[in-house]
mmCIF file of N, CA and C in Angstrom:
data_model
loop_
_atom_site.group_PDB
_atom_site.id
_atom_site.type_symbol
_atom_site.label_atom_id
_atom_site.label_comp_id
_atom_site.label_asym_id
_atom_site.label_seq_id
_atom_site.Cartn_x
_atom_site.Cartn_y
_atom_site.Cartn_z
ATOM 1 N N GLY A 1 40.137 171.275 91.610
ATOM 2 C CA GLY A 1 39.294 170.173 92.637
ATOM 3 C C GLY A 1 38.208 169.857 91.842
ATOM 4 N N CYS A 2 37.280 168.972 92.448
ATOM 5 C CA CYS A 2 36.324 168.390 91.544
ATOM 6 C C CYS A 2 34.848 169.200 91.510
ATOM 7 N N VAL A 3 35.251 169.825 90.303
ATOM 8 C CA VAL A 3 34.247 171.205 89.295
ATOM 9 C C VAL A 3 33.339 170.674 89.640
ATOM 10 N N SER A 4 32.714 169.701 89.023
ATOM 11 C CA SER A 4 31.136 169.113 88.654
ATOM 12 C C SER A 4 30.476 168.202 90.078
ATOM 13 N N GLY A 5 31.293 167.568 90.809
ATOM 14 C CA GLY A 5 30.304 167.277 91.977
ATOM 15 C C GLY A 5 31.011 167.999 92.982
ATOM 16 N N GLU A 6 31.662 168.872 92.807
ATOM 17 C CA GLU A 6 31.384 169.648 94.151
ATOM 18 C C GLU A 6 32.089 169.314 95.848
ATOM 19 N N LEU A 7 32.342 167.899 95.164
ATOM 20 C CA LEU A 7 32.566 166.753 96.674
ATOM 21 C C LEU A 7 31.192 166.996 97.164
ATOM 22 N N GLY A 8 30.570 166.908 96.363
ATOM 23 C CA GLY A 8 29.006 167.136 97.563
ATOM 24 C C GLY A 8 28.731 167.611 98.700
ATOM 25 N N LEU A 9 29.705 169.199 98.804
ATOM 26 C CA LEU A 9 29.496 169.635 100.106
ATOM 27 C C LEU A 9 28.570 171.107 99.844
ATOM 28 N N ARG A 10 28.244 171.104 98.656
ATOM 29 C CA ARG A 10 27.874 172.690 98.409
ATOM 30 C C ARG A 10 26.387 172.811 99.160
ATOM 31 N N LYS A 11 25.272 171.978 99.281
ATOM 32 C CA LYS A 11 23.998 172.102 99.699
ATOM 33 C C LYS A 11 24.661 172.012 101.328
ATOM 34 N N PHE A 12 25.503 171.720 101.916
ATOM 35 C CA PHE A 12 25.812 171.161 104.011
ATOM 36 C C PHE A 12 26.120 172.595 104.197
ATOM 37 N N LEU A 13 27.222 172.978 102.601
ATOM 38 C CA LEU A 13 28.108 174.200 103.460
ATOM 39 C C LEU A 13 27.200 175.289 103.484
ATOM 40 N N GLU A 14 26.010 176.150 102.776
ATOM 41 C CA GLU A 14 25.427 177.021 102.800
ATOM 42 C C GLU A 14 24.445 176.983 103.177
ATOM 43 N N ASN A 15 24.038 175.776 103.726
ATOM 44 C CA ASN A 15 22.624 175.773 104.397
ATOM 45 C C ASN A 15 23.588 176.279 105.878
ATOM 46 N N GLN A 16 24.840 175.890 106.205
ATOM 47 C CA GLN A 16 24.991 176.332 107.433
ATOM 48 C C GLN A 16 26.229 177.958 107.584
ATOM 49 N N GLY A 17 25.461 178.415 106.017
ATOM 50 C CA GLY A 17 26.146 179.819 106.279
ATOM 51 C C GLY A 17 27.460 180.418 105.866
ATOM 52 N N HIS A 18 28.423 179.165 105.327
ATOM 53 C CA HIS A 18 29.207 179.247 104.435
ATOM 54 C C HIS A 18 29.211 179.404 102.940
ATOM 55 N N LYS A 19 30.593 179.940 102.474
ATOM 56 C CA LYS A 19 30.384 180.124 100.882
ATOM 57 C C LYS A 19 31.106 178.939 100.454
ATOM 58 N N LEU A 20 30.679 178.003 99.009
ATOM 59 C CA LEU A 20 31.958 177.285 98.611
ATOM 60 C C LEU A 20 31.997 177.686 97.565
ATOM 61 N N VAL A 21 33.028 178.220 96.839
ATOM 62 C CA VAL A 21 34.183 178.633 95.593
ATOM 63 C C VAL A 21 34.842 177.454 95.104
ATOM 64 N N VAL A 22 33.994 176.884 94.054
ATOM 65 C CA VAL A 22 34.868 175.763 93.366
ATOM 66 C C VAL A 22 34.968 175.659 91.643
ATOM 67 N N THR A 23 35.988 175.993 91.904
ATOM 68 C CA THR A 23 36.883 175.885 90.320
ATOM 69 C C THR A 23 38.254 175.567 89.784
ATOM 70 N N SER A 24 38.546 175.472 88.737
ATOM 71 C CA SER A 24 39.518 174.599 88.161
ATOM 72 C C SER A 24 40.165 176.072 87.531
ATOM 73 N N ASP A 25 40.259 177.152 87.901
ATOM 74 C CA ASP A 25 41.336 178.493 87.355
ATOM 75 C C ASP A 25 41.909 178.811 88.697
ATOM 76 N N LYS A 26 42.970 177.940 88.565
ATOM 77 C CA LYS A 26 43.563 177.922 89.556
ATOM 78 C C LYS A 26 45.318 178.745 89.527
ATOM 79 N N ASP A 27 45.528 178.581 87.977
ATOM 80 C CA ASP A 27 46.710 179.290 87.745
ATOM 81 C C ASP A 27 47.618 180.459 87.510
ATOM 82 N N GLY A 28 48.107 181.506 87.623
ATOM 83 C CA GLY A 28 48.379 182.434 87.323
ATOM 84 C C GLY A 28 47.965 183.829 88.501
ATOM 85 N N ALA A 29 48.290 184.588 88.707
ATOM 86 C CA ALA A 29 48.395 185.871 89.219
ATOM 87 C C ALA A 29 46.761 185.769 89.528
ATOM 88 N N ASN A 30 45.809 186.279 88.555
ATOM 89 C CA ASN A 30 44.754 186.269 88.698
ATOM 90 C C ASN A 30 43.526 184.881 88.784
ATOM 91 N N SER A 31 43.854 184.172 88.595
ATOM 92 C CA SER A 31 42.940 183.542 88.868
ATOM 93 C C SER A 31 42.404 182.691 89.950
ATOM 94 N N THR A 32 40.814 182.568 90.131
ATOM 95 C CA THR A 32 39.821 182.720 90.692
ATOM 96 C C THR A 32 40.511 182.218 91.877
ATOM 97 N N LEU A 33 41.236 181.693 92.299
ATOM 98 C CA LEU A 33 41.882 180.379 93.351
ATOM 99 C C LEU A 33 42.765 181.704 94.074
ATOM 100 N N ASP A 34 43.282 182.504 92.771
ATOM 101 C CA ASP A 34 44.330 183.330 94.056
ATOM 102 C C ASP A 34 43.640 184.561 94.253
ATOM 103 N N GLN A 35 41.979 184.443 93.775
ATOM 104 C CA GLN A 35 41.173 185.800 94.237
ATOM 105 C C GLN A 35 40.738 185.343 95.519
ATOM 106 N N GLU A 36 40.069 184.499 95.568
ATOM 107 C CA GLU A 36 39.665 183.499 96.501
ATOM 108 C C GLU A 36 40.562 183.234 97.816
ATOM 109 N N ILE A 37 41.709 182.932 97.696
ATOM 110 C CA ILE A 37 42.072 182.506 98.606
ATOM 111 C C ILE A 37 42.382 183.446 99.902
ATOM 112 N N THR A 38 42.561 184.504 99.328
ATOM 113 C CA THR A 38 42.682 185.692 100.986
ATOM 114 C C THR A 38 41.886 185.291 101.948
ATOM 115 N N ASP A 39 40.137 185.388 101.224
ATOM 116 C CA ASP A 39 39.554 185.171 102.144
ATOM 117 C C ASP A 39 39.118 183.922 102.910
ATOM 118 N N ALA A 40 40.094 182.888 102.154
ATOM 119 C CA ALA A 40 39.532 181.570 102.445
ATOM 120 C C ALA A 40 39.945 181.195 104.041
ATOM 121 N N ASN A 41 38.571 180.163 104.212
ATOM 122 C CA ASN A 41 39.172 179.512 105.872
ATOM 123 C C ASN A 41 40.075 177.929 105.312
ATOM 124 N N ILE A 42 39.173 177.670 104.721
ATOM 125 C CA ILE A 42 39.306 176.015 104.335
ATOM 126 C C ILE A 42 39.758 175.785 103.080
ATOM 127 N N LEU A 43 41.320 174.935 102.181
ATOM 128 C CA LEU A 43 40.992 174.665 101.107
ATOM 129 C C LEU A 43 41.100 173.922 101.068
ATOM 130 N N ILE A 44 40.016 172.832 100.275
ATOM 131 C CA ILE A 44 40.403 171.850 99.742
ATOM 132 C C ILE A 44 40.560 171.610 98.246
ATOM 133 N N SER A 45 41.732 170.436 97.589
ATOM 134 C CA SER A 45 42.420 170.414 96.673
ATOM 135 C C SER A 45 42.500 168.798 96.669
ATOM 136 N N GLN A 46 42.208 168.244 95.202
ATOM 137 C CA GLN A 46 42.915 167.071 95.391
ATOM 138 C C GLN A 46 43.586 167.337 94.302
ATOM 139 N N PRO A 47 43.974 165.363 94.394
ATOM 140 C CA PRO A 47 45.660 165.086 94.108
ATOM 141 C C PRO A 47 46.321 164.639 92.734
ATOM 142 N N PHE A 48 45.342 164.574 91.987
ATOM 143 C CA PHE A 48 45.800 164.379 90.348
ATOM 144 C C PHE A 48 45.773 165.253 90.528
ATOM 145 N N TRP A 49 45.064 166.334 90.301
ATOM 146 C CA TRP A 49 44.991 167.990 89.687
ATOM 147 C C TRP A 49 45.210 168.987 90.897
ATOM 148 N N PRO A 50 45.898 168.981 91.351
ATOM 149 C CA PRO A 50 45.830 170.124 92.747
ATOM 150 C C PRO A 50 46.253 171.255 92.600
ATOM 151 N N ALA A 51 45.813 172.022 93.488
ATOM 152 C CA ALA A 51 45.759 173.575 92.956
ATOM 153 C C ALA A 51 47.498 173.238 94.457
ATOM 154 N N TYR A 52 48.043 174.347 93.651
ATOM 155 C CA TYR A 52 49.764 174.333 94.370
ATOM 156 C C TYR A 52 49.277 175.583 95.551
ATOM 157 N N ILE A 53 49.493 174.931 96.770
ATOM 158 C CA ILE A 53 50.034 176.248 97.815
ATOM 159 C C ILE A 53 51.179 176.452 98.171
ATOM 160 N N THR A 54 50.836 177.519 97.833
ATOM 161 C CA THR A 54 52.981 178.102 97.810
ATOM 162 C C THR A 54 52.840 178.981 98.471
ATOM 163 N N ARG A 55 54.122 179.287 98.958
ATOM 164 C CA ARG A 55 54.106 180.456 100.828
ATOM 165 C C ARG A 55 54.081 181.655 100.230
ATOM 166 N N GLU A 56 53.897 181.832 99.263
ATOM 167 C CA GLU A 56 52.989 183.172 98.696
ATOM 168 C C GLU A 56 51.204 182.917 98.785
ATOM 169 N N ARG A 57 51.482 182.287 97.948
ATOM 170 C CA ARG A 57 49.435 182.228 98.041
ATOM 171 C C ARG A 57 48.811 181.886 100.004
ATOM 172 N N ILE A 58 49.850 180.985 100.742
ATOM 173 C CA ILE A 58 49.980 181.105 102.337
ATOM 174 C C ILE A 58 50.285 182.576 103.175
ATOM 175 N N GLU A 59 50.870 183.094 102.311
ATOM 176 C CA GLU A 59 50.840 184.107 103.264
ATOM 177 C C GLU A 59 50.249 185.603 103.299
ATOM 178 N N LYS A 60 49.071 185.168 102.076
ATOM 179 C CA LYS A 60 48.431 186.118 101.847
ATOM 180 C C LYS A 60 46.713 185.802 101.685
ATOM 181 N N SER A 61 47.089 184.816 102.442
ATOM 182 C CA SER A 61 45.877 184.170 103.276
ATOM 183 C C SER A 61 45.723 184.237 104.968
ATOM 184 N N PRO A 62 45.565 185.349 105.539
ATOM 185 C CA PRO A 62 45.949 185.429 106.714
ATOM 186 C C PRO A 62 44.100 184.747 107.399
ATOM 187 N N ASN A 63 43.356 184.025 106.774
ATOM 188 C CA ASN A 63 42.534 183.508 107.450
ATOM 189 C C ASN A 63 42.146 181.590 106.958
ATOM 190 N N LEU A 64 43.189 181.881 106.383
ATOM 191 C CA LEU A 64 43.150 180.195 106.004
ATOM 192 C C LEU A 64 43.582 179.493 107.106
ATOM 193 N N LYS A 65 43.270 178.179 107.564
ATOM 194 C CA LYS A 65 43.376 177.357 108.900
ATOM 195 C C LYS A 65 43.561 176.050 108.432
ATOM 196 N N LEU A 66 43.449 175.567 107.323
ATOM 197 C CA LEU A 66 42.872 174.577 107.071
ATOM 198 C C LEU A 66 43.493 174.134 105.204
ATOM 199 N N ALA A 67 43.969 172.948 105.053
ATOM 200 C CA ALA A 67 44.133 172.581 103.907
ATOM 201 C C ALA A 67 44.194 171.179 103.481
ATOM 202 N N ILE A 68 43.257 170.812 102.792
ATOM 203 C CA ILE A 68 42.341 169.211 103.149
ATOM 204 C C ILE A 68 42.831 168.808 101.548
ATOM 205 N N THR A 69 43.570 167.812 101.345
ATOM 206 C CA THR A 69 43.513 166.954 100.329
ATOM 207 C C THR A 69 42.645 165.964 100.309
ATOM 208 N N ALA A 70 41.640 166.157 98.790
ATOM 209 C CA ALA A 70 40.287 164.980 99.059
ATOM 210 C C ALA A 70 41.303 163.602 98.337
ATOM 211 N N GLY A 71 41.904 163.073 99.392
ATOM 212 C CA GLY A 71 42.690 161.519 98.969
ATOM 213 C C GLY A 71 44.340 162.075 99.934
ATOM 214 N N ILE A 72 45.314 161.475 98.900
ATOM 215 C CA ILE A 72 46.147 161.047 99.761
ATOM 216 C C ILE A 72 47.199 162.262 99.030
ATOM 217 N N GLY A 73 48.295 162.441 99.547
ATOM 218 C CA GLY A 73 49.442 163.493 99.137
ATOM 219 C C GLY A 73 49.595 164.706 99.515
ATOM 220 N N SER A 74 50.551 165.792 99.733
ATOM 221 C CA SER A 74 50.356 166.717 100.693
ATOM 222 C C SER A 74 51.655 167.690 99.529
ATOM 223 N N ASP A 75 52.550 166.649 98.420
ATOM 224 C CA ASP A 75 53.883 167.396 98.449
ATOM 225 C C ASP A 75 53.069 168.422 97.516
ATOM 226 N N HIS A 76 51.883 169.160 97.294
ATOM 227 C CA HIS A 76 51.616 170.559 96.646
ATOM 228 C C HIS A 76 51.275 171.994 97.648
ATOM 229 N N VAL A 77 51.609 171.747 99.092
ATOM 230 C CA VAL A 77 51.230 172.382 99.815
ATOM 231 C C VAL A 77 52.541 172.399 100.222
ATOM 232 N N ASP A 78 53.532 173.868 100.688
ATOM 233 C CA ASP A 78 54.504 174.114 101.022
ATOM 234 C C ASP A 78 54.452 174.002 102.499
ATOM 235 N N LEU A 79 54.705 172.959 103.156
ATOM 236 C CA LEU A 79 54.701 172.761 104.625
ATOM 237 C C LEU A 79 55.846 173.050 105.401
ATOM 238 N N ASP A 80 56.494 173.643 104.978
ATOM 239 C CA ASP A 80 57.547 174.582 105.718
ATOM 240 C C ASP A 80 56.546 176.254 105.790
ATOM 241 N N ALA A 81 56.131 176.485 105.002
ATOM 242 C CA ALA A 81 55.072 177.987 105.397
ATOM 243 C C ALA A 81 53.903 177.609 106.033
ATOM 244 N N ALA A 82 53.281 176.112 105.306
ATOM 245 C CA ALA A 82 52.139 176.070 105.937
ATOM 246 C C ALA A 82 52.312 176.215 107.933
ATOM 247 N N MET A 83 53.662 175.500 108.496
ATOM 248 C CA MET A 83 53.937 175.210 109.606
ATOM 249 C C MET A 83 54.222 176.821 110.183
ATOM 250 N N GLU A 84 54.701 177.214 109.403
ATOM 251 C CA GLU A 84 55.369 178.944 109.582
ATOM 252 C C GLU A 84 54.153 179.728 109.600
ATOM 253 N N HIS A 85 53.379 179.716 109.822
ATOM 254 C CA HIS A 85 51.787 180.297 109.493
ATOM 255 C C HIS A 85 50.396 179.651 110.331
ATOM 256 N N GLY A 86 50.769 178.149 110.989
ATOM 257 C CA GLY A 86 49.834 177.762 111.752
ATOM 258 C C GLY A 86 48.884 176.535 110.647
ATOM 259 N N LEU A 87 49.415 176.638 109.901
ATOM 260 C CA LEU A 87 48.798 176.168 108.949
ATOM 261 C C LEU A 87 48.554 174.533 108.540
ATOM 262 N N THR A 88 47.216 173.900 109.087
ATOM 263 C CA THR A 88 47.152 172.454 109.635
ATOM 264 C C THR A 88 46.457 171.801 107.917
ATOM 265 N N VAL A 89 47.879 170.687 107.377
ATOM 266 C CA VAL A 89 47.727 170.504 106.363
ATOM 267 C C VAL A 89 47.113 168.767 106.341
ATOM 268 N N CYS A 90 46.306 168.846 106.122
ATOM 269 C CA CYS A 90 45.595 167.288 106.315
ATOM 270 C C CYS A 90 44.924 166.829 104.774
ATOM 271 N N GLU A 91 45.431 164.984 104.697
ATOM 272 C CA GLU A 91 44.316 164.092 103.856
ATOM 273 C C GLU A 91 43.534 163.570 104.513
ATOM 274 N N VAL A 92 43.055 162.633 103.560
ATOM 275 C CA VAL A 92 42.057 162.072 103.606
ATOM 276 C C VAL A 92 43.067 160.017 103.442
ATOM 277 N N THR A 93 43.344 159.830 104.537
ATOM 278 C CA THR A 93 43.987 158.751 104.285
ATOM 279 C C THR A 93 43.672 157.696 103.712
ATOM 280 N N TYR A 94 43.720 156.508 103.097
ATOM 281 C CA TYR A 94 42.868 155.744 103.511
ATOM 282 C C TYR A 94 41.892 155.472 102.195
ATOM 283 N N SER A 95 41.746 156.798 101.437
ATOM 284 C CA SER A 95 40.211 156.883 101.129
ATOM 285 C C SER A 95 40.470 156.318 99.755
ATOM 286 N N ASN A 96 41.345 156.181 99.059
ATOM 287 C CA ASN A 96 41.343 155.134 97.624
ATOM 288 C C ASN A 96 41.844 153.427 98.021
ATOM 289 N N SER A 97 41.615 153.095 99.074
ATOM 290 C CA SER A 97 41.938 151.879 99.169
ATOM 291 C C SER A 97 41.496 150.880 98.892
ATOM 292 N N ILE A 98 40.235 150.868 99.149
ATOM 293 C CA ILE A 98 38.696 149.411 98.577
ATOM 294 C C ILE A 98 39.237 149.915 96.005
ATOM 295 N N SER A 99 39.133 151.579 95.852
ATOM 296 C CA SER A 99 39.181 152.067 94.234
ATOM 297 C C SER A 99 41.287 151.180 93.878
ATOM 298 N N VAL A 100 42.004 151.135 94.296
ATOM 299 C CA VAL A 100 43.197 150.639 94.537
ATOM 300 C C VAL A 100 42.958 149.227 94.166
ATOM 301 N N SER A 101 42.413 148.613 95.061
ATOM 302 C CA SER A 101 42.580 147.430 94.997
ATOM 303 C C SER A 101 41.894 146.335 94.160
ATOM 304 N N GLU A 102 40.793 147.654 94.346
ATOM 305 C CA GLU A 102 39.344 147.035 92.776
ATOM 306 C C GLU A 102 40.232 146.703 91.572
ATOM 307 N N HIS A 103 41.197 147.805 91.173
ATOM 308 C CA HIS A 103 41.966 147.766 90.096
ATOM 309 C C HIS A 103 42.984 146.715 90.267
ATOM 310 N N VAL A 104 43.629 146.688 91.132
ATOM 311 C CA VAL A 104 44.262 145.755 91.434
ATOM 312 C C VAL A 104 43.985 144.000 90.265
ATOM 313 N N VAL A 105 43.056 143.848 91.456
ATOM 314 C CA VAL A 105 42.053 142.658 91.230
ATOM 315 C C VAL A 105 41.782 142.665 89.291
ATOM 316 N N MET A 106 41.609 143.717 88.577
ATOM 317 C CA MET A 106 41.134 143.739 87.816
ATOM 318 C C MET A 106 42.640 143.350 86.989
ATOM 319 N N MET A 107 43.421 144.109 86.678
ATOM 320 C CA MET A 107 44.822 143.886 86.064
ATOM 321 C C MET A 107 45.042 142.845 86.184
ATOM 322 N N ILE A 108 45.210 141.827 87.391
ATOM 323 C CA ILE A 108 45.369 140.304 87.531
ATOM 324 C C ILE A 108 44.530 139.210 86.426
ATOM 325 N N LEU A 109 43.456 139.795 86.432
ATOM 326 C CA LEU A 109 42.287 139.283 86.407
ATOM 327 C C LEU A 109 42.773 139.120 84.917
ATOM 328 N N SER A 110 42.981 141.053 84.082
ATOM 329 C CA SER A 110 43.127 140.991 82.764
ATOM 330 C C SER A 110 44.450 139.977 81.941
ATOM 331 N N LEU A 111 45.650 140.280 82.868
ATOM 332 C CA LEU A 111 46.239 139.327 82.400
ATOM 333 C C LEU A 111 46.220 137.850 82.382
ATOM 334 N N VAL A 112 45.635 137.087 83.538
ATOM 335 C CA VAL A 112 45.307 136.155 83.832
ATOM 336 C C VAL A 112 44.342 135.769 82.126
ATOM 337 N N ARG A 113 43.527 136.636 82.366
ATOM 338 C CA ARG A 113 42.576 136.001 81.513
ATOM 339 C C ARG A 113 43.131 135.913 79.742
ATOM 340 N N ASN A 114 44.286 137.061 79.778
ATOM 341 C CA ASN A 114 45.123 137.155 78.000
ATOM 342 C C ASN A 114 43.845 138.124 77.787
ATOM 343 N N TYR A 115 43.436 139.313 78.498
ATOM 344 C CA TYR A 115 42.303 139.364 77.777
ATOM 345 C C TYR A 115 42.863 141.271 76.608
ATOM 346 N N ILE A 116 44.480 141.732 76.697
ATOM 347 C CA ILE A 116 44.580 142.693 75.850
ATOM 348 C C ILE A 116 44.821 142.137 74.497
ATOM 349 N N PRO A 117 45.565 140.881 74.720
ATOM 350 C CA PRO A 117 45.433 140.072 73.342
ATOM 351 C C PRO A 117 44.219 140.015 72.868
ATOM 352 N N SER A 118 43.401 139.407 73.666
ATOM 353 C CA SER A 118 42.108 138.777 72.879
ATOM 354 C C SER A 118 41.316 140.190 72.141
ATOM 355 N N TYR A 119 41.187 141.442 73.114
ATOM 356 C CA TYR A 119 40.368 141.861 72.810
ATOM 357 C C TYR A 119 41.322 142.916 71.281
ATOM 358 N N ASN A 120 42.151 142.789 71.260
ATOM 359 C CA ASN A 120 42.731 143.009 69.897
ATOM 360 C C ASN A 120 42.186 141.945 68.980
ATOM 361 N N TRP A 121 42.495 141.120 69.171
ATOM 362 C CA TRP A 121 42.208 140.038 67.909
ATOM 363 C C TRP A 121 40.616 140.637 67.326
ATOM 364 N N ILE A 122 39.403 140.614 68.656
ATOM 365 C CA ILE A 122 38.299 140.622 68.238
ATOM 366 C C ILE A 122 37.795 142.530 67.458
ATOM 367 N N LEU A 123 38.793 143.593 67.367
ATOM 368 C CA LEU A 123 39.515 144.603 67.200
ATOM 369 C C LEU A 123 39.370 144.311 65.479
ATOM 370 N N LYS A 124 40.379 142.958 65.442
ATOM 371 C CA LYS A 124 40.868 142.597 63.672
ATOM 372 C C LYS A 124 39.689 142.036 62.899
ATOM 373 N N GLY A 125 38.589 141.553 63.721
ATOM 374 C CA GLY A 125 37.871 141.166 63.031
ATOM 375 C C GLY A 125 37.637 139.228 63.133
ATOM 376 N N GLY A 126 38.956 138.665 64.516
ATOM 377 C CA GLY A 126 38.837 137.600 64.607
ATOM 378 C C GLY A 126 38.047 136.942 65.453
ATOM 379 N N TRP A 127 37.668 135.772 65.872
ATOM 380 C CA TRP A 127 37.094 134.924 67.175
ATOM 381 C C TRP A 127 35.912 134.333 66.948
ATOM 382 N N ASN A 128 35.265 133.763 65.623
ATOM 383 C CA ASN A 128 33.961 133.139 64.900
ATOM 384 C C ASN A 128 33.760 132.831 66.236
ATOM 385 N N SER A 129 32.333 133.328 66.646
ATOM 386 C CA SER A 129 31.824 132.204 67.987
ATOM 387 C C SER A 129 30.679 131.929 67.442
#
């Protein structure tokens, strides 16, 4: 997940008496994720480098009630296993709408204004101003 920023949650959660574990170590049998998920109530992942919530992980996590994607998508969660174990899976729908819109506008501007060829021309020493 968002290891460096912790999604801004640490202070809030710890002030409420919760433990927040943030890790990028989520692959393999001895990963931090596999060690911590057994006691977890909530798991937050991200769509671009997700923690894969497999049937095996769900089955060894009796306290897990909620799997949240900090973004959109749930293809990294075994949804059948989640339903069988009463695990709620959710995403933050529309969380990236503004960023996607901004990106599209900037891409249109770069095409209309001939940005890439102009940039390459400058790198080659062209465009005396």
